[in-house]
Structures are given as C-alpha cells and as structure tokens.
Short mmCIF file of C-alpha atoms and ligand atoms in Angstrom, two decimals:
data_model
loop_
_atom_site.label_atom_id
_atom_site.label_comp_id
_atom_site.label_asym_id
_atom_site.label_seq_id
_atom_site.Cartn_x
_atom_site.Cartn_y
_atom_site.Cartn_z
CA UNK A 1 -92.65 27.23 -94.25
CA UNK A 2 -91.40 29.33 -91.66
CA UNK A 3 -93.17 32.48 -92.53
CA UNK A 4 -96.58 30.84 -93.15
CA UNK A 5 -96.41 29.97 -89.76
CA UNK A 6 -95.41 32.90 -88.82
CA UNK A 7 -98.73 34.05 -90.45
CA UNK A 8 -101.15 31.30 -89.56
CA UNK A 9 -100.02 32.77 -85.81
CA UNK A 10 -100.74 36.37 -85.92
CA UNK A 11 -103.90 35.56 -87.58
CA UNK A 12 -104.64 33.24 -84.66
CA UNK A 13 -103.14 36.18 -82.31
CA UNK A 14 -105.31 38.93 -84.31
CA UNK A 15 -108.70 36.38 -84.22
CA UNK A 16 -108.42 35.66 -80.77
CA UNK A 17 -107.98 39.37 -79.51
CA UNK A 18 -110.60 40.35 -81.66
CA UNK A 19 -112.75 37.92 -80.31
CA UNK A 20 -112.71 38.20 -76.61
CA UNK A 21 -112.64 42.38 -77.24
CA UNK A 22 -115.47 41.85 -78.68
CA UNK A 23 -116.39 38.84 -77.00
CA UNK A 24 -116.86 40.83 -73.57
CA UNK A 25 -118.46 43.98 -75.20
CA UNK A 26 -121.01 42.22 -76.62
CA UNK A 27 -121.52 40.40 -73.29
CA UNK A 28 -121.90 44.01 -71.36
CA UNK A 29 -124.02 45.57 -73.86
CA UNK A 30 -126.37 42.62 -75.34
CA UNK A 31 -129.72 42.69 -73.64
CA UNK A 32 -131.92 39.97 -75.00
CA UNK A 33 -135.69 41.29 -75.57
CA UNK A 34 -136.61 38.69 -72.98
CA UNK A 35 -134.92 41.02 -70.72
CA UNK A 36 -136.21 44.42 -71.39
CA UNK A 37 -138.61 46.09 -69.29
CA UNK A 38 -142.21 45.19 -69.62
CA UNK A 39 -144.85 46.94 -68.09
CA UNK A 40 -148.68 46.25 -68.19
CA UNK A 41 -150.69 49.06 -68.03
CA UNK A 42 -154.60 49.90 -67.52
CA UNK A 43 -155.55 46.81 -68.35
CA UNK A 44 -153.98 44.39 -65.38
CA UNK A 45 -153.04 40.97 -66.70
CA UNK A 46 -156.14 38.79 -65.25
CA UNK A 47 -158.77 36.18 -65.50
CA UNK A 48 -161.98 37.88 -67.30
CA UNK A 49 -164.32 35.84 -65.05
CA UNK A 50 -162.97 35.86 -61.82
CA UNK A 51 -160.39 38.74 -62.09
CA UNK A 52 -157.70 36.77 -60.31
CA UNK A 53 -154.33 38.82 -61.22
CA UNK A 54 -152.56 36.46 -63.68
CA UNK A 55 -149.08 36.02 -61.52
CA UNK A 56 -147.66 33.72 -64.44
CA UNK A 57 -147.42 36.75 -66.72
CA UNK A 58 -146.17 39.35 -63.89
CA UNK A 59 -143.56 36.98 -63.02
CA UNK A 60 -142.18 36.63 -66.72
CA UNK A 61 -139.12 38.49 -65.72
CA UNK A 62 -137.32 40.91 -62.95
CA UNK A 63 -138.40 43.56 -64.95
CA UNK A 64 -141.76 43.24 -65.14
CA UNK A 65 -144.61 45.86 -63.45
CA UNK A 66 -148.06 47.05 -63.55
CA UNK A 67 -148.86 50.91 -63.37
CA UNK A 68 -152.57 51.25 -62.66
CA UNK A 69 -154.68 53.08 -59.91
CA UNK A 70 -156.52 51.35 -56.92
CA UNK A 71 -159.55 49.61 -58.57
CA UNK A 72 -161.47 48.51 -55.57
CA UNK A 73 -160.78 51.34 -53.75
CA UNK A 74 -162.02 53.41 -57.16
CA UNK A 75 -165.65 51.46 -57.00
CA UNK A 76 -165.95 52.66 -53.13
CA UNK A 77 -165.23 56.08 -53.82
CA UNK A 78 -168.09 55.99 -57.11
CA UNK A 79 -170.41 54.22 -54.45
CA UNK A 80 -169.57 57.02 -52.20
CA UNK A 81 -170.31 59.69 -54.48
CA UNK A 82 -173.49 58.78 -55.24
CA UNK A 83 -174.69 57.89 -51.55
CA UNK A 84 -173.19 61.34 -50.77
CA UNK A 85 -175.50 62.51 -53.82
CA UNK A 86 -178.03 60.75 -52.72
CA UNK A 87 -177.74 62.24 -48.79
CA UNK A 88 -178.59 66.04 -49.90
CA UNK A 89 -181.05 65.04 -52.19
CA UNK A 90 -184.46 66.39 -51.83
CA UNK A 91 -186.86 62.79 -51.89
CA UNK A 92 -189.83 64.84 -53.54
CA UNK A 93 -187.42 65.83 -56.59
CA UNK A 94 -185.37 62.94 -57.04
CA UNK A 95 -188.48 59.93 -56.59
CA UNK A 96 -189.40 61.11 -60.34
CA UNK A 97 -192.98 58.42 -60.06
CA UNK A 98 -193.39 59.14 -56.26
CA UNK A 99 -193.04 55.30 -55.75
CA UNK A 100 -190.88 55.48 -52.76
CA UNK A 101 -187.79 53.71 -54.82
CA UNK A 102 -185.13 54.99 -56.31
CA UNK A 103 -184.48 53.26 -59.35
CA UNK A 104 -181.41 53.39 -61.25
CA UNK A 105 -179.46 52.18 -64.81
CA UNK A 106 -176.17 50.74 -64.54
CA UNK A 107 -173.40 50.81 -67.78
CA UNK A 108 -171.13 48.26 -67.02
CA UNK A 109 -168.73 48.54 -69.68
CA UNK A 110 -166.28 45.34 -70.04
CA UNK A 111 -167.76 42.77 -67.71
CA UNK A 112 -163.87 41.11 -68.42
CA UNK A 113 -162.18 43.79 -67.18
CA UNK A 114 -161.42 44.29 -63.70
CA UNK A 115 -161.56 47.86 -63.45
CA UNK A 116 -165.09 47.65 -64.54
CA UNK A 117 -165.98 44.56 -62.42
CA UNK A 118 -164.73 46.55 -59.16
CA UNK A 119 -166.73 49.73 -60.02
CA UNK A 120 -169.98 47.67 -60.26
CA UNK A 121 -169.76 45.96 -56.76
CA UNK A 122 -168.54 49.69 -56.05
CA UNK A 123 -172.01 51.13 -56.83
CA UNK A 124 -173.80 47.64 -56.17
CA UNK A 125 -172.25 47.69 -52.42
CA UNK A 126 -173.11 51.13 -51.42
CA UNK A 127 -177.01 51.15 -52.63
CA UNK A 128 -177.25 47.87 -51.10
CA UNK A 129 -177.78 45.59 -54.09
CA UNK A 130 -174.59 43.71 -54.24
CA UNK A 131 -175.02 39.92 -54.30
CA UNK A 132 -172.07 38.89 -55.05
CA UNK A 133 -172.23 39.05 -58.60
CA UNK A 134 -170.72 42.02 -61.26
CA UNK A 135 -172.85 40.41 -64.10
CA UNK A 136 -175.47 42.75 -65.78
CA UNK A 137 -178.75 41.68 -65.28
CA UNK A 138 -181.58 42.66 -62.61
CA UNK A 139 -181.35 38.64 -61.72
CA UNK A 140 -177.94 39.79 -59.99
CA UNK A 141 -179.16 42.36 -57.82
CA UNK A 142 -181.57 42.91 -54.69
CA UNK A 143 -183.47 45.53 -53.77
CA UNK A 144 -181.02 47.64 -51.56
CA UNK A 145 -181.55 51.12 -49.48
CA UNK A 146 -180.28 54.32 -49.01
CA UNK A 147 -180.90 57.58 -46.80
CA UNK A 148 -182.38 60.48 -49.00
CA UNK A 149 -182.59 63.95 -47.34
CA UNK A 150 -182.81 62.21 -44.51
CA UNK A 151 -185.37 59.54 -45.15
CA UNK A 152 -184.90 55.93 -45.53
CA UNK A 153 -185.76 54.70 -49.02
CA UNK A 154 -185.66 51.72 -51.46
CA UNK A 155 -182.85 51.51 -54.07
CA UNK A 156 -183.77 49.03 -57.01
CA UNK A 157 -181.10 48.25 -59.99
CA UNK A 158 -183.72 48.65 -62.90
CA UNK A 159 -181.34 47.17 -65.89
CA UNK A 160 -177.80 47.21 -66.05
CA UNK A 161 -175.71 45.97 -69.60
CA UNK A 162 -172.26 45.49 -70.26
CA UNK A 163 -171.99 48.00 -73.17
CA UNK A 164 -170.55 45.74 -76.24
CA UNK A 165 -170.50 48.16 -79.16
CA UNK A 166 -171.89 46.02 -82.40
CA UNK A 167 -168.29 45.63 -83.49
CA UNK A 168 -167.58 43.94 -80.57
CA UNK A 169 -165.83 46.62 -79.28
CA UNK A 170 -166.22 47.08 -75.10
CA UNK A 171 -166.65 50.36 -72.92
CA UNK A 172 -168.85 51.43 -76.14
CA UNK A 173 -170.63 55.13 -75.90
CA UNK A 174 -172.41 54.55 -78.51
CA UNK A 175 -174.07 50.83 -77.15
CA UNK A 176 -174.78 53.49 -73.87
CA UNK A 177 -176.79 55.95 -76.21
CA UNK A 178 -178.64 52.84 -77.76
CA UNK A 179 -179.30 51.34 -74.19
CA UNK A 180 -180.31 54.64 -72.57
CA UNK A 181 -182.70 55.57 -75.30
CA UNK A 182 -184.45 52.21 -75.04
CA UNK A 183 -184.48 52.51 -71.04
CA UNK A 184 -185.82 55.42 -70.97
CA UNK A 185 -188.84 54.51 -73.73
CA UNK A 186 -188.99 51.06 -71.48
CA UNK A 187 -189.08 52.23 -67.99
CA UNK A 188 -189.93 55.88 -67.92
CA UNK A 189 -190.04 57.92 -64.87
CA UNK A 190 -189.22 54.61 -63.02
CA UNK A 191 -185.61 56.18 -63.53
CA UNK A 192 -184.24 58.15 -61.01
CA UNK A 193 -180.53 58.09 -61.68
CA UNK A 194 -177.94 56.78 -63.92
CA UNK A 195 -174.86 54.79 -62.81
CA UNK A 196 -171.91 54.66 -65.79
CA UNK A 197 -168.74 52.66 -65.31
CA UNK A 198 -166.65 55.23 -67.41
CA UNK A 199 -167.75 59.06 -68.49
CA UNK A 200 -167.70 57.76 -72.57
CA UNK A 201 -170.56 55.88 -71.87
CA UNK A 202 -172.32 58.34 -69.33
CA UNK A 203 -171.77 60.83 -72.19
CA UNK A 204 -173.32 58.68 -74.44
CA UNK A 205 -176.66 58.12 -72.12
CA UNK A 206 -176.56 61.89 -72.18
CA UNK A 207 -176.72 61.82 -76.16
CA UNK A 208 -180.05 59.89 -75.94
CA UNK A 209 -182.64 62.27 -77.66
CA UNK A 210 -184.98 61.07 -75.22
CA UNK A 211 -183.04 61.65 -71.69
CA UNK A 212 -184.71 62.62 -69.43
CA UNK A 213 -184.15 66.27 -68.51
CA UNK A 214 -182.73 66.91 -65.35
CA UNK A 215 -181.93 62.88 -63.84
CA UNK A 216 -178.60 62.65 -62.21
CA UNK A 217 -176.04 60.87 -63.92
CA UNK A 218 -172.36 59.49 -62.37
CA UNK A 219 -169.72 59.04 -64.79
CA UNK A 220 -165.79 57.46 -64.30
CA UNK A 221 -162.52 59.02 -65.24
CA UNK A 222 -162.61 62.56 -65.05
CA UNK A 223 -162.13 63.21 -68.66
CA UNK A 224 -162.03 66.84 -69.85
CA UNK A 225 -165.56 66.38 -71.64
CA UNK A 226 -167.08 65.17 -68.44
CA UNK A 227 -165.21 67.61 -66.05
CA UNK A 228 -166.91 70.40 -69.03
CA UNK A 229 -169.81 68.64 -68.30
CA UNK A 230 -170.16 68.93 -64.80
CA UNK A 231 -169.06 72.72 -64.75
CA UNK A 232 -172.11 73.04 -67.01
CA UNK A 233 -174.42 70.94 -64.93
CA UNK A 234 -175.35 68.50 -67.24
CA UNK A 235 -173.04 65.36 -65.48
CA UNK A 236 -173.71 65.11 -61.90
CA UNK A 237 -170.00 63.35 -60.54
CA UNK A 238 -167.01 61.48 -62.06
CA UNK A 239 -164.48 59.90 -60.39
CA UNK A 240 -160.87 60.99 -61.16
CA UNK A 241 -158.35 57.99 -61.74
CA UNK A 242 -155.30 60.39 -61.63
CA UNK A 243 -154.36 59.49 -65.39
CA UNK A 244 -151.54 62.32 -64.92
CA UNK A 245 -149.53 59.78 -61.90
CA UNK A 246 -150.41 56.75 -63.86
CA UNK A 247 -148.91 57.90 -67.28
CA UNK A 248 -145.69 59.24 -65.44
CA UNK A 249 -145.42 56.35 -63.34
CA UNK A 250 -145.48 54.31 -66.15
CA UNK A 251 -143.15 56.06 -67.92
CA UNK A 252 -140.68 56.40 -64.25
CA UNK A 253 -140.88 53.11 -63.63
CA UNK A 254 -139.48 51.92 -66.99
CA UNK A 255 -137.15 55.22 -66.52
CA UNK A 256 -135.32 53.65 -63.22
CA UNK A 257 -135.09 49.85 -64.59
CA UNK A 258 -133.16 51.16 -67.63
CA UNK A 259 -130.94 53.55 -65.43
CA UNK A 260 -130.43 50.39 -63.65
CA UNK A 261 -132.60 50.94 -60.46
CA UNK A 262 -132.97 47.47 -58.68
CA UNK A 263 -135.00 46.52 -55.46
CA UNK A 264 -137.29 49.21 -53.81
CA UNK A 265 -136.00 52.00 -55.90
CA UNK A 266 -137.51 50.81 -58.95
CA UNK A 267 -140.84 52.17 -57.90
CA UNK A 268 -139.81 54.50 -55.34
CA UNK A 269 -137.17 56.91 -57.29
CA UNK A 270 -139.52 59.63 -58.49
CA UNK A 271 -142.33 57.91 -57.42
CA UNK A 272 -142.75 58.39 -53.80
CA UNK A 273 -138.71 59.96 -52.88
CA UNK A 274 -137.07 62.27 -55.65
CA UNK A 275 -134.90 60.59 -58.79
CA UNK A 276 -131.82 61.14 -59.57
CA UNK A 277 -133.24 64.30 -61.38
CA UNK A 278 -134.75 65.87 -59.14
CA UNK A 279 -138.50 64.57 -59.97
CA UNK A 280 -141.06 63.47 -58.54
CA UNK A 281 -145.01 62.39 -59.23
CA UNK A 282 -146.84 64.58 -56.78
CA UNK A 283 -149.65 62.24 -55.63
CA UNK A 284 -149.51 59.64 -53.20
CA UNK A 285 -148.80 56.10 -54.91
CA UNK A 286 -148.91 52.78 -53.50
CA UNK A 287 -147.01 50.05 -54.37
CA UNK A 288 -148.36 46.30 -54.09
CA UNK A 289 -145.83 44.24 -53.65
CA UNK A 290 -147.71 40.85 -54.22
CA UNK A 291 -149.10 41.40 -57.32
CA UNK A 292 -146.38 43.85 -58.53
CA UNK A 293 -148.67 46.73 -59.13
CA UNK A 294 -148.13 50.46 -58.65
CA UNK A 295 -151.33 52.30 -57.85
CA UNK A 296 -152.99 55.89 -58.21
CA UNK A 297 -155.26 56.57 -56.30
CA UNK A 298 -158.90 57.78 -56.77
CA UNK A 299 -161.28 60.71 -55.89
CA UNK A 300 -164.67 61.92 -56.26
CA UNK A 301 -165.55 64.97 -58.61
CA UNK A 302 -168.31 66.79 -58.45
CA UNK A 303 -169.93 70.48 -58.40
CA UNK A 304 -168.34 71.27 -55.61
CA UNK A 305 -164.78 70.36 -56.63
CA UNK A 306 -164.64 70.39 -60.46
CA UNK A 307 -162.51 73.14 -61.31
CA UNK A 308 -159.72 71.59 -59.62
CA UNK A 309 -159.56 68.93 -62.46
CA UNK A 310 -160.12 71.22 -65.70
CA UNK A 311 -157.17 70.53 -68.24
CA UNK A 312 -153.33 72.29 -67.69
CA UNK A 313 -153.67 70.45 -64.45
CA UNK A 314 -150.22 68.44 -65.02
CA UNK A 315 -148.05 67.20 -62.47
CA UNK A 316 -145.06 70.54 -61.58
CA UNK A 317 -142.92 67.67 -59.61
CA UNK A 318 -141.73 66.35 -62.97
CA UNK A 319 -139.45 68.64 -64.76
CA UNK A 320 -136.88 68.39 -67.67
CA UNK A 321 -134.23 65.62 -67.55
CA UNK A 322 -130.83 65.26 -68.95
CA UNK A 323 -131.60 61.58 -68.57
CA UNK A 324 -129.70 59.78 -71.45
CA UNK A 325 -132.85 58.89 -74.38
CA UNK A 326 -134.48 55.59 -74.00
CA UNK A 327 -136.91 54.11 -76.57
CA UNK A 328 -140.11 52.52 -76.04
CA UNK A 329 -142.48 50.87 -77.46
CA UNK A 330 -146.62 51.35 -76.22
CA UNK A 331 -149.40 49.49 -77.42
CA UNK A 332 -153.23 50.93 -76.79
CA UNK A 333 -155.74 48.05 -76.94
CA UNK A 334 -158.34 50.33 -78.76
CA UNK A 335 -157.53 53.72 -80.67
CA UNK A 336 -161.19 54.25 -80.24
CA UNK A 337 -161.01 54.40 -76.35
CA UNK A 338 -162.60 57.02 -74.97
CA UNK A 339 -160.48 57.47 -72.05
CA UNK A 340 -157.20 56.07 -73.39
CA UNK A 341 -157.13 58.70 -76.14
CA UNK A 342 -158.20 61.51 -74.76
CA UNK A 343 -156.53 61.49 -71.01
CA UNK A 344 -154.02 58.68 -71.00
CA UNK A 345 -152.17 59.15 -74.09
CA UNK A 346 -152.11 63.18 -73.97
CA UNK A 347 -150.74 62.89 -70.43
CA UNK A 348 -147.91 60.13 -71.73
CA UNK A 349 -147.17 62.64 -74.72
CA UNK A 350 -146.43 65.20 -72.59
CA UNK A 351 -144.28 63.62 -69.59
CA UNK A 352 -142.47 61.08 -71.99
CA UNK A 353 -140.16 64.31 -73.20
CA UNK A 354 -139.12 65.21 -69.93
CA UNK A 355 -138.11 61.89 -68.60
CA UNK A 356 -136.47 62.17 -72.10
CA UNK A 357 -138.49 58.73 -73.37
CA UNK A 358 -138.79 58.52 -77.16
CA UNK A 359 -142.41 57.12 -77.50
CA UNK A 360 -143.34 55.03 -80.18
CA UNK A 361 -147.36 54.23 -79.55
CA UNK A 362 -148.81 51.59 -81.12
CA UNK A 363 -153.07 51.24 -81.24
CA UNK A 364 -155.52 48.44 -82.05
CA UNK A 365 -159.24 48.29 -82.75
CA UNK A 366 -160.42 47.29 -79.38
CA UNK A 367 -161.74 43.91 -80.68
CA UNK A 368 -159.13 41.60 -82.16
CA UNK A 369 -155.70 40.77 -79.92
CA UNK A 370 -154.06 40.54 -83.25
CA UNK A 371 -154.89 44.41 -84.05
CA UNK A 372 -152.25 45.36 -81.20
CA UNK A 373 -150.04 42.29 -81.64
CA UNK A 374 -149.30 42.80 -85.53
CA UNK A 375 -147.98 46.05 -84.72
CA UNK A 376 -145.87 44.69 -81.38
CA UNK A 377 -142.54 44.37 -83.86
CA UNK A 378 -139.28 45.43 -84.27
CA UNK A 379 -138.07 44.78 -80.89
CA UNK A 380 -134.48 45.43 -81.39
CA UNK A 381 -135.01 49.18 -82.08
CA UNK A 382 -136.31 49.38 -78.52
CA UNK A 383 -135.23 49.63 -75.24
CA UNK A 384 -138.57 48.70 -73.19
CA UNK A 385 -142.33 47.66 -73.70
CA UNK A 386 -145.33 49.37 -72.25
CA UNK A 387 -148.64 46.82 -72.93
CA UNK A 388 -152.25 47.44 -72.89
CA UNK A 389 -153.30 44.53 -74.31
CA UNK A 390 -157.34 44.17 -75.73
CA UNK A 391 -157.82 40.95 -73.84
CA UNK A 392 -156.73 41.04 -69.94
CA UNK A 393 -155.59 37.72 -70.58
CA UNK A 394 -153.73 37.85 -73.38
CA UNK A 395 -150.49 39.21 -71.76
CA UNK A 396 -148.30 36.00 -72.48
CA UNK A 397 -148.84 36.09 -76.28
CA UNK A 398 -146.94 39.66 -76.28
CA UNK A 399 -144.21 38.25 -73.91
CA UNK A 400 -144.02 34.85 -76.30
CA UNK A 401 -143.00 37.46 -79.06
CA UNK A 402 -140.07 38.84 -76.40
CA UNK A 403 -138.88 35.52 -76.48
CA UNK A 404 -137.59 35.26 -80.73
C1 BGC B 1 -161.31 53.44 -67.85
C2 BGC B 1 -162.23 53.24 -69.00
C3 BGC B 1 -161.47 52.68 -70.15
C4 BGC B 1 -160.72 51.46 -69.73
C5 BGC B 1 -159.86 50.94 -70.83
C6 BGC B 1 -160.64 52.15 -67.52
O1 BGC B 1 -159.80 52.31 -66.43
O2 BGC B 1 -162.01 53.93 -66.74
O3 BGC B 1 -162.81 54.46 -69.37
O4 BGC B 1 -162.36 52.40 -71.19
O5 BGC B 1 -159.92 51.73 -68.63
O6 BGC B 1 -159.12 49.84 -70.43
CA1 CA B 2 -189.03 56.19 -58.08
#
C-alpha cells in the first residue's frame, strides 16, 4: 500500500516537472504561423478599381509589411522622361504625318494593379491627357500638349489597352506585339511614339514585324534586355524601380523581425542606419508609416545614363552575415513575369545568402489565385512568408491559411 503510493507520487513528482519544463519551453519557443512575419511584396494588397491600400490585410498582425518602390512618384518620373524626350526633339522628325500632333500608343498592362494604374496617370498627366481616369480607351483621354524643340504642339492618346495575354494572363508581351502590329496597320504614321507600362511589353511592341523603324518607345523597369536595348538604340528610356533595394529590403525587413527588431528599427536596421552586421541597402528608402509600406525609389534611364544600370550593378553595402539561418517561404504570382523573373528574383537569389535567408520560392501562372495558393504549404518548416499574390486583393486568403 505504502509503496504504491510511494509510486503514484514520484510519478506525479516526475509528470509535473516534466510538464512545466516543458511547459515553459514550449511557451518561449512556439510561434504560431499567425505570428510569423508576412510581407507583401510588388503587388500591394489593394482594391483593383480604385487602388485604395487594403488596411484590413496590412493590419493582420505586428509583423506585417510591404516592400515596394514609390508608385506615384514612378508614373511622374516616366511622364518626365518622355516630356524631357519630347523637349530636345526635333518637331520635323518626330511629327511622322506633319499633322501638328503628336500621337502616341499606350500599354497599360494590369488595369488592377496599382503600379500600372499610377504609371498611366504618370504619362496621362504630363502630355496633358489625364481625365481622371487610368482605363484604356481614347474615351478616357483629351487632347493634351507638350513643348517640342521648342514649339508648342498637340499630344493625342491614339489607343491605349490593358495588355491581357489570351490566357488571361496580365502585363502580357506578347498581347503588346499583337496590339502594336495591329496599331501600326490601323493608324500608320499617325504614331509618333510609344508609351509601355513595363519594358516586357515595350519589348514586345518592338517584336512587331511591322514597327515602325525609328519611333521612340518608353519602357518601365530597367530590365537587363531593355537597358541592352537602349545601349543599342533601339528603346528610347526605361524607368529603373531599384529591384536591387526592393529585393534586399524585403529580405532585411523579415531579417530584423526574426532577430527580434521591434518599433522603428524594423525598417530602419540596414535599411536607412547599419544592422547589427554591418549592412546596409545603399539607396535612399522611405518608409510610410500609414499604410506600412517601405519604398524604393525611382529614376529615369536613358542614352545618356544607361550604362550606369547594366547588370553586376548590386548593392556593395550588403555583405556576408553570420546572422543565425532563417527560412522563408516566397510566392511569385506569375513564373512567366517578365520583370519578376528576370530582375526581382535574380536580385533575391543573390542577397538572400548573405543575410543568410534560406529561400524557398514558390511561382504561379499569373492567372488563377489558386496556382500560388496550392503551393503556399507547409508552414511549420518556415520561419516567415514573403507574398506576391496574382490578385491585389487576394491577400487575406494567404493569411486565412496562417491561421490552421
Ligand atoms: C513591374 C511589371 C511587373 C509587375 C508585376 C511591376 O512593378 O513594373 O513589369 O509585371 O510589377 O507585378
Ligand atoms: Ca503626327
């Protein structure tokens, strides 16, 4: 009798040691999904019609960001380019039918996306035919003006189209190349320029057996290709989105929140001060408190400045860590992305080492939410989520999955 409850007590004495031991571990160590890092990246979480940031889904938790670059500011500085363009043109060259207009094409490229939305009223503002509208569609435009070597002319949006590949897919060079061949058999030497949201679809006008020779053409993104381009004279500007700040930044940001960063330092540690390492992004960043968003910012490229922006161009503040390895987990919205897969996700491949980030990258078809979600899994073996998600308003059916 005596020694069974003897036993029944150490047992109890064992269980209950065990139990808090590992009762408090757990506690310390145990981070619930819901409370990993999440950031949102190149596609902002928004309303596809009116763009309004979608606060719901940056809110879902204290760890939750948006690395991007400054849109509206990036639609001024396209605008700009091409006025500048525009400025030092000769009027006798550029008027191709000697109408006294300059007429131009505009590829949208996701008229849900507010990247593309801002670099429309961008261009739209600067030649003067902003209404107040970033739909495609001459109905949305007046006719604006613009100083040409010096003269006063007419500026006239001659057709402008969202660029929806037939699989639905958006940003689409190859919808460009259709649209460009069929503006150029439609409205002739009525075209004096051509306007393109993002350089895949300016290089896609460019593949147009029919383009004609020698009209200007503004691209977006600073891709190698188009950077090639313009060295060879064949792409008249592009607008560089500093993809090398926004893929680090990305990767810092979710770099300081798992070393435990809180408050400013969560996206000013090797962001705009030094980290604990020693690194730090080179460009200027700004940080928008209100809608949670770190920025890059913008600049124009062009003939005069192109060589500064030819590939091996990587950022020398960001160095080697001894950082202890982190896992995460990036989804692309479309593997097909012109500018996702050949700028962002080179630049994350090589700065993800040396913040010592084990990548695991994810891709979907551009089309379907469900092409990116299926493959958002397996949270446990990960200690953060980066999400560019195919819709920009899809962001809460990734962070439902956090939740299970
Ligand atoms: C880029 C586009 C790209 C899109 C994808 C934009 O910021 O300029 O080229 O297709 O992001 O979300
Ligand atoms: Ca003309």
């Amino acid at each position: 009798m005596k020694k069974s409850i003897v036993a029944i007590l150490l047992v109890a004495v064992v269980c209950t040691s065990l139990f808090a031991g590992g009762g408090s571990e757990a506690a310390a160590s145990v981070v619930t999904n819901a409370q990993k890092p999440v950031i949102f990246f190149n596609r902002q979480p928004s309303d596809p019609v009116s763009g309004a940031i979608d606060m719901e889904v940056m809110n879902w938790n204290d760890k939750t960001y948006y690395v991007g670059f400054d849109a509206a500011g990036g639609g001024a500085v396209q605008g700009k380019l091409v006025v500048d363009y525009l400025a030092s043109a000769d009027p006798a060259v550029i008027d191709r039918n000697g109408d006294g207009i300059i007429g131009y094409v505009l590829c949208i490229g996701d008229v849900g996306h507010n990247d593309s939305k801002a670099r429309t009223q961008g261009v739209r503002e600067a030649l003067g035919t902003w209404v107040g509208s970033t739909d495609p569609g001459v109905e949305n435009t007046k006719e604006g003006s613009a100083v040409v070597g010096g003269t006063t002319m007419k500026v006239v949006e001659l057709d402008s189209r969202a660029m929806t590949g037939t699989d639905g897919t958006t940003w689409n060079a190859n919808a460009a190349t259709d649209a460009m061949g069929g503006w150029a058999t439609r409205l002739g030497d009525q075209i004096d320029m051509v306007i393109s949201n993002n350089d895949g679809m300016a290089m896609g006008c460019l593949q147009a057996s029919n383009y004609p020779a020698g009209v200007p053409i503004f691209g977006y993104d600073a891709n190698a290709d188009a950077i090639e381009a313009i060295g060879a004279g064949v792409l008249t500007g592009t607008v560089s989105q500093n993809v090398d700040a926004q893929a680090t930044a990305t990767l810092q940001v979710i770099r300081n929140l798992l070393d435990g960063l809180t408050g400013d330092a969560v996206i000013t540690a090797g962001i705009t001060e030094p980290d604990q390492y020693g690194n730090k992004i080179s460009a200027d960043m700004e940080y928008l408190a209100d809608t949670k968003a770190l920025l890059a910012q913008n600049t124009g490229v062009n003939a005069s400045n192109w060589e500064q922006y030819t590939e091996g161009s990587r950022d020398k503040g960001i160095q080697q860590t001894d950082a202890a390895k982190k896992r995460v987990l990036l989804t692309i919205y479309n593997s097909g992305d012109n500018f996702l897969s050949s700028s962002y996700i080179p630049a994350l491949n090589y700065y993800a080492p040396l913040l010592n980030i084990d990548l695991t990258i994810v891709q979907g078809d551009g089309q379907n939410e469900s092409s990116c979600l299926d493959k958002f899994t397996n949270f446990n073996s990960f200690d953060a989520f980066a999400i560019n998600m195919v819709r920009t308003n899809s962001g809460r059916d990734y962070l439902d999955r956090l939740q299970y």
